[in-house]
Amino acid sequence: MYFRTKLKEGVITNNPILVQQLGMCATMAITTTLFNGVGMGLSVLIILTCCNVCVAAIRKIIPEEIRLAIFVVVIAGFVTIVDLLLQAFIPALSSALGVFIPLIVVNCIIIGRAEAFCQKNTVGASFVDGITQGLGYTCVLILMCLIRELLGSGRFGGGLIDITNGFRFTMDGTGAGIQLFPSDYGASILNLPFGGFLTLGVIFGTMQYALKKSAKKKEAAEQAAAAAAAAAAKEVDE
Amino acid sequence: MLSSILAISLGAILTNNFIFSQFLGICPFLGCSSKVDTATGMGLAVVFVMGLASAICWVIDTYILIPLGLAFLETLAFILVIASLVQFVEMFLKKSVPSLYEALGIYLPLITTNCAVLGVVLLNVQNNYNFLESVVYGITGGIGFMLAIVLFASVRERIQFADYPENFEGFPICLVSAALVALAFMGFSGMQIF
């Protein structure tokens, strides 16, 4: 139950990118193929979960004044571990993401969660928070990748899916993806920095529209309930 | 020598602008660009810190980390250098140039988490720049950041008079206009230097 509420919070109502507006740089820079997006999302998820657990475990012995420095050291440690593991086991991902893997250190999501959540909560709660927030981040990255890849080059799942010899997933980034229409017809500008800003802007706008609409619906439902209650009360009076 | 320096500077300011083509430092770019004067202050602080950080990190990397075979700890070492550098600059400015310190205010400590600063240091290592090239890349990268943020702040000051869909209020409209500024910067991308 707790996990489900947290999951809804992480993916929709308190999404790290779309609602908290954290961690923009990598979101726009690397979302050109599904392979990059999934790789980056999972790396952040793992680092975020490890850091959350670590910070929550030591939260009672951290002196208030130097907590940020301690958070940064913890984060940098985990980022280095993930960076080295990727270099060793998935070199294609490591070279595709380049400088953005070490830059997870200064990704505001991780330090933001440490400061806002893990400082005050138990290890278990922080673990769940890390996973759900990480999933929220991954979802937005995947959405960006899907839109930019499809409209930009008419492809689906570049680097991650290969269909030349039957359907299979490629973990080394060599899969060509599924070509839905010839890439010449794609708006290749979406693969450039311009497309990053524009796609995220449009997703953001849509999200605001959806949140506003659901808030209005809730309000209307509450008003209707209040009116019904008032009418019932009146009836009782009479 | 001179031509490589010139190529690095023009690249960092225009063709490979940190914000519009490398996506480094987007958070402060969107966060501190609502007014032209705060944007200028932030830009100046970033130029200063990026230049200093490039110099110090180059020295630490070349004379301490590489000889000791600790190159895998670069990220950790660099972020610590940057954090303490920002802290140091803050104390120095507070004591000796209080007027500038007042003007920069909250933006100074925030530079620690600006990915353009850590990014430039890591790129220096990746591109095998020597000391002079690193410092030039740091300073001109900062100037590129400043150019972008000041230009964008003046665009944003005019957005308030524009008539856009109400659901794009706030952040989304900023992103869309940033996209248009990025489109303008793409004009530089065909430029060949030497």
PDB file of C-alpha atoms in Angstrom, chain B residues 38-171:
ATOM      1  CA  THR B  38      20.654  38.751 -11.761  1.00  0.00           C
ATOM      2  CA  ALA B  39      21.534  36.847 -14.926  1.00  0.00           C
ATOM      3  CA  THR B  40      24.608  39.039 -15.414  1.00  0.00           C
ATOM      4  CA  GLY B  41      25.674  38.505 -11.793  1.00  0.00           C
ATOM      5  CA  MET B  42      25.273  34.747 -12.093  1.00  0.00           C
ATOM      6  CA  GLY B  43      27.156  34.761 -15.395  1.00  0.00           C
ATOM      7  CA  LEU B  44      30.102  36.674 -13.916  1.00  0.00           C
ATOM      8  CA  ALA B  45      30.289  34.349 -10.919  1.00  0.00           C
ATOM      9  CA  VAL B  46      30.277  31.323 -13.208  1.00  0.00           C
ATOM     10  CA  VAL B  47      33.057  32.739 -15.435  1.00  0.00           C
ATOM     11  CA  PHE B  48      35.182  33.307 -12.340  1.00  0.00           C
ATOM     12  CA  VAL B  49      34.582  29.902 -10.765  1.00  0.00           C
ATOM     13  CA  MET B  50      34.930  27.981 -14.031  1.00  0.00           C
ATOM     14  CA  GLY B  51      38.293  29.622 -14.798  1.00  0.00           C
ATOM     15  CA  LEU B  52      39.660  28.988 -11.304  1.00  0.00           C
ATOM     16  CA  ALA B  53      38.288  25.445 -11.104  1.00  0.00           C
ATOM     17  CA  SER B  54      39.845  24.527 -14.475  1.00  0.00           C
ATOM     18  CA  ALA B  55      43.264  25.757 -13.327  1.00  0.00           C
ATOM     19  CA  ILE B  56      43.199  24.077  -9.906  1.00  0.00           C
ATOM     20  CA  CYS B  57      41.738  20.795 -11.106  1.00  0.00           C
ATOM     21  CA  TRP B  58      44.291  20.577 -13.932  1.00  0.00           C
ATOM     22  CA  VAL B  59      47.119  20.937 -11.417  1.00  0.00           C
ATOM     23  CA  ILE B  60      45.600  18.395  -9.021  1.00  0.00           C
ATOM     24  CA  ASP B  61      44.916  15.914 -11.805  1.00  0.00           C
ATOM     25  CA  THR B  62      48.342  16.173 -13.425  1.00  0.00           C
ATOM     26  CA  TYR B  63      50.558  16.367 -10.346  1.00  0.00           C
ATOM     27  CA  ILE B  64      48.637  14.329  -7.766  1.00  0.00           C
ATOM     28  CA  LEU B  65      46.013  11.976  -9.197  1.00  0.00           C
ATOM     29  CA  ILE B  66      47.782  10.687 -12.322  1.00  0.00           C
ATOM     30  CA  PRO B  67      51.247  10.078 -10.754  1.00  0.00           C
ATOM     31  CA  LEU B  68      49.600   8.179  -7.891  1.00  0.00           C
ATOM     32  CA  GLY B  69      47.438   6.132 -10.282  1.00  0.00           C
ATOM     33  CA  LEU B  70      44.251   7.532  -8.779  1.00  0.00           C
ATOM     34  CA  ALA B  71      42.711   8.792 -12.011  1.00  0.00           C
ATOM     35  CA  PHE B  72      39.523   6.832 -11.288  1.00  0.00           C
ATOM     36  CA  LEU B  73      38.850   9.138  -8.333  1.00  0.00           C
ATOM     37  CA  GLU B  74      38.728  12.210 -10.590  1.00  0.00           C
ATOM     38  CA  THR B  75      34.992  12.851 -10.179  1.00  0.00           C
ATOM     39  CA  LEU B  76      35.197  12.662  -6.401  1.00  0.00           C
ATOM     40  CA  ALA B  77      38.304  14.846  -6.202  1.00  0.00           C
ATOM     41  CA  PHE B  78      36.984  17.462  -8.607  1.00  0.00           C
ATOM     42  CA  ILE B  79      33.636  17.916  -6.910  1.00  0.00           C
ATOM     43  CA  LEU B  80      35.397  18.391  -3.575  1.00  0.00           C
ATOM     44  CA  VAL B  81      37.744  20.960  -5.134  1.00  0.00           C
ATOM     45  CA  ILE B  82      34.801  22.828  -6.643  1.00  0.00           C
ATOM     46  CA  ALA B  83      32.777  22.784  -3.424  1.00  0.00           C
ATOM     47  CA  SER B  84      35.658  24.093  -1.343  1.00  0.00           C
ATOM     48  CA  LEU B  85      36.610  26.597  -4.050  1.00  0.00           C
ATOM     49  CA  VAL B  86      33.110  28.052  -4.059  1.00  0.00           C
ATOM     50  CA  GLN B  87      33.155  28.215  -0.262  1.00  0.00           C
ATOM     51  CA  PHE B  88      36.544  29.930  -0.357  1.00  0.00           C
ATOM     52  CA  VAL B  89      35.494  32.445  -3.023  1.00  0.00           C
ATOM     53  CA  GLU B  90      32.424  33.226  -0.945  1.00  0.00           C
ATOM     54  CA  MET B  91      34.499  33.964   2.171  1.00  0.00           C
ATOM     55  CA  PHE B  92      37.051  35.979   0.189  1.00  0.00           C
ATOM     56  CA  LEU B  93      34.406  38.131  -1.490  1.00  0.00           C
ATOM     57  CA  LYS B  94      32.572  38.667   1.791  1.00  0.00           C
ATOM     58  CA  LYS B  95      35.744  40.042   3.396  1.00  0.00           C
ATOM     59  CA  SER B  96      37.317  42.027   0.565  1.00  0.00           C
ATOM     60  CA  VAL B  97      34.669  42.897  -2.054  1.00  0.00           C
ATOM     61  CA  PRO B  98      31.421  43.068  -0.059  1.00  0.00           C
ATOM     62  CA  SER B  99      29.580  44.908  -2.850  1.00  0.00           C
ATOM     63  CA  LEU B 100      30.075  42.063  -5.327  1.00  0.00           C
ATOM     64  CA  TYR B 101      29.230  39.546  -2.589  1.00  0.00           C
ATOM     65  CA  GLU B 102      25.936  41.332  -1.950  1.00  0.00           C
ATOM     66  CA  ALA B 103      25.151  41.401  -5.666  1.00  0.00           C
ATOM     67  CA  LEU B 104      25.748  37.665  -6.148  1.00  0.00           C
ATOM     68  CA  GLY B 105      23.907  36.697  -2.966  1.00  0.00           C
ATOM     69  CA  ILE B 106      22.373  33.244  -3.014  1.00  0.00           C
ATOM     70  CA  TYR B 107      23.723  32.385  -6.464  1.00  0.00           C
ATOM     71  CA  LEU B 108      27.272  31.914  -5.274  1.00  0.00           C
ATOM     72  CA  PRO B 109      26.769  28.735  -3.183  1.00  0.00           C
ATOM     73  CA  LEU B 110      24.490  27.347  -5.898  1.00  0.00           C
ATOM     74  CA  ILE B 111      27.396  27.267  -8.332  1.00  0.00           C
ATOM     75  CA  THR B 112      28.635  24.109  -6.595  1.00  0.00           C
ATOM     76  CA  THR B 113      25.800  22.139  -8.147  1.00  0.00           C
ATOM     77  CA  ASN B 114      26.116  23.830 -11.548  1.00  0.00           C
ATOM     78  CA  CYS B 115      26.988  21.011 -13.894  1.00  0.00           C
ATOM     79  CA  ALA B 116      28.771  23.384 -16.270  1.00  0.00           C
ATOM     80  CA  VAL B 117      31.578  23.751 -13.705  1.00  0.00           C
ATOM     81  CA  LEU B 118      32.110  20.032 -13.120  1.00  0.00           C
ATOM     82  CA  GLY B 119      31.478  19.477 -16.823  1.00  0.00           C
ATOM     83  CA  VAL B 120      34.239  21.811 -17.978  1.00  0.00           C
ATOM     84  CA  VAL B 121      36.760  20.177 -15.654  1.00  0.00           C
ATOM     85  CA  LEU B 122      35.865  16.686 -16.852  1.00  0.00           C
ATOM     86  CA  LEU B 123      35.934  17.792 -20.496  1.00  0.00           C
ATOM     87  CA  ASN B 124      39.420  19.269 -19.963  1.00  0.00           C
ATOM     88  CA  VAL B 125      40.610  15.838 -18.880  1.00  0.00           C
ATOM     89  CA  GLN B 126      38.726  14.062 -21.662  1.00  0.00           C
ATOM     90  CA  ASN B 127      40.172  16.365 -24.359  1.00  0.00           C
ATOM     91  CA  ASN B 128      43.727  16.148 -22.948  1.00  0.00           C
ATOM     92  CA  TYR B 129      44.071  19.921 -22.748  1.00  0.00           C
ATOM     93  CA  ASN B 130      47.292  21.392 -21.341  1.00  0.00           C
ATOM     94  CA  PHE B 131      47.259  23.999 -18.566  1.00  0.00           C
ATOM     95  CA  LEU B 132      46.779  27.073 -20.771  1.00  0.00           C
ATOM     96  CA  GLU B 133      44.123  25.402 -22.925  1.00  0.00           C
ATOM     97  CA  SER B 134      42.242  24.231 -19.812  1.00  0.00           C
ATOM     98  CA  VAL B 135      42.156  27.720 -18.325  1.00  0.00           C
ATOM     99  CA  VAL B 136      41.108  29.267 -21.634  1.00  0.00           C
ATOM    100  CA  TYR B 137      38.392  26.642 -22.090  1.00  0.00           C
ATOM    101  CA  GLY B 138      37.151  27.279 -18.545  1.00  0.00           C
ATOM    102  CA  ILE B 139      36.989  31.048 -18.922  1.00  0.00           C
ATOM    103  CA  THR B 140      35.518  31.099 -22.425  1.00  0.00           C
ATOM    104  CA  GLY B 141      33.038  28.380 -21.489  1.00  0.00           C
ATOM    105  CA  GLY B 142      31.936  30.664 -18.668  1.00  0.00           C
ATOM    106  CA  ILE B 143      31.649  33.577 -21.093  1.00  0.00           C
ATOM    107  CA  GLY B 144      29.506  31.404 -23.367  1.00  0.00           C
ATOM    108  CA  PHE B 145      27.279  30.573 -20.394  1.00  0.00           C
ATOM    109  CA  MET B 146      27.019  34.272 -19.529  1.00  0.00           C
ATOM    110  CA  LEU B 147      26.160  35.224 -23.111  1.00  0.00           C
ATOM    111  CA  ALA B 148      23.428  32.595 -23.214  1.00  0.00           C
ATOM    112  CA  ILE B 149      21.893  33.464 -19.847  1.00  0.00           C
ATOM    113  CA  VAL B 150      21.897  37.236 -20.490  1.00  0.00           C
ATOM    114  CA  LEU B 151      20.346  36.816 -23.942  1.00  0.00           C
ATOM    115  CA  PHE B 152      17.733  34.448 -22.555  1.00  0.00           C
ATOM    116  CA  ALA B 153      16.927  36.764 -19.623  1.00  0.00           C
ATOM    117  CA  SER B 154      16.129  39.577 -22.041  1.00  0.00           C
ATOM    118  CA  VAL B 155      13.916  37.217 -24.029  1.00  0.00           C
ATOM    119  CA  ARG B 156      12.129  36.201 -20.837  1.00  0.00           C
ATOM    120  CA  GLU B 157      11.495  39.799 -19.799  1.00  0.00           C
ATOM    121  CA  ARG B 158       9.480  40.161 -22.984  1.00  0.00           C
ATOM    122  CA  ILE B 159       7.537  36.896 -22.544  1.00  0.00           C
ATOM    123  CA  GLN B 160       5.322  38.517 -19.921  1.00  0.00           C
ATOM    124  CA  PHE B 161       3.735  40.631 -22.629  1.00  0.00           C
ATOM    125  CA  ALA B 162       3.153  37.673 -24.905  1.00  0.00           C
ATOM    126  CA  ASP B 163      -0.139  35.845 -25.281  1.00  0.00           C
ATOM    127  CA  TYR B 164       0.462  32.115 -24.864  1.00  0.00           C
ATOM    128  CA  PRO B 165      -1.787  29.184 -23.833  1.00  0.00           C
ATOM    129  CA  GLU B 166      -2.432  29.436 -20.091  1.00  0.00           C
ATOM    130  CA  ASN B 167      -1.331  25.849 -19.449  1.00  0.00           C
ATOM    131  CA  PHE B 168       2.159  26.830 -20.582  1.00  0.00           C
ATOM    132  CA  GLU B 169       2.371  29.381 -17.764  1.00  0.00           C
ATOM    133  CA  GLY B 170       5.770  29.469 -16.051  1.00  0.00           C
ATOM    134  CA  PHE B 171       8.258  26.738 -16.815  1.00  0.00           C
TER     135      PHE B 171
END
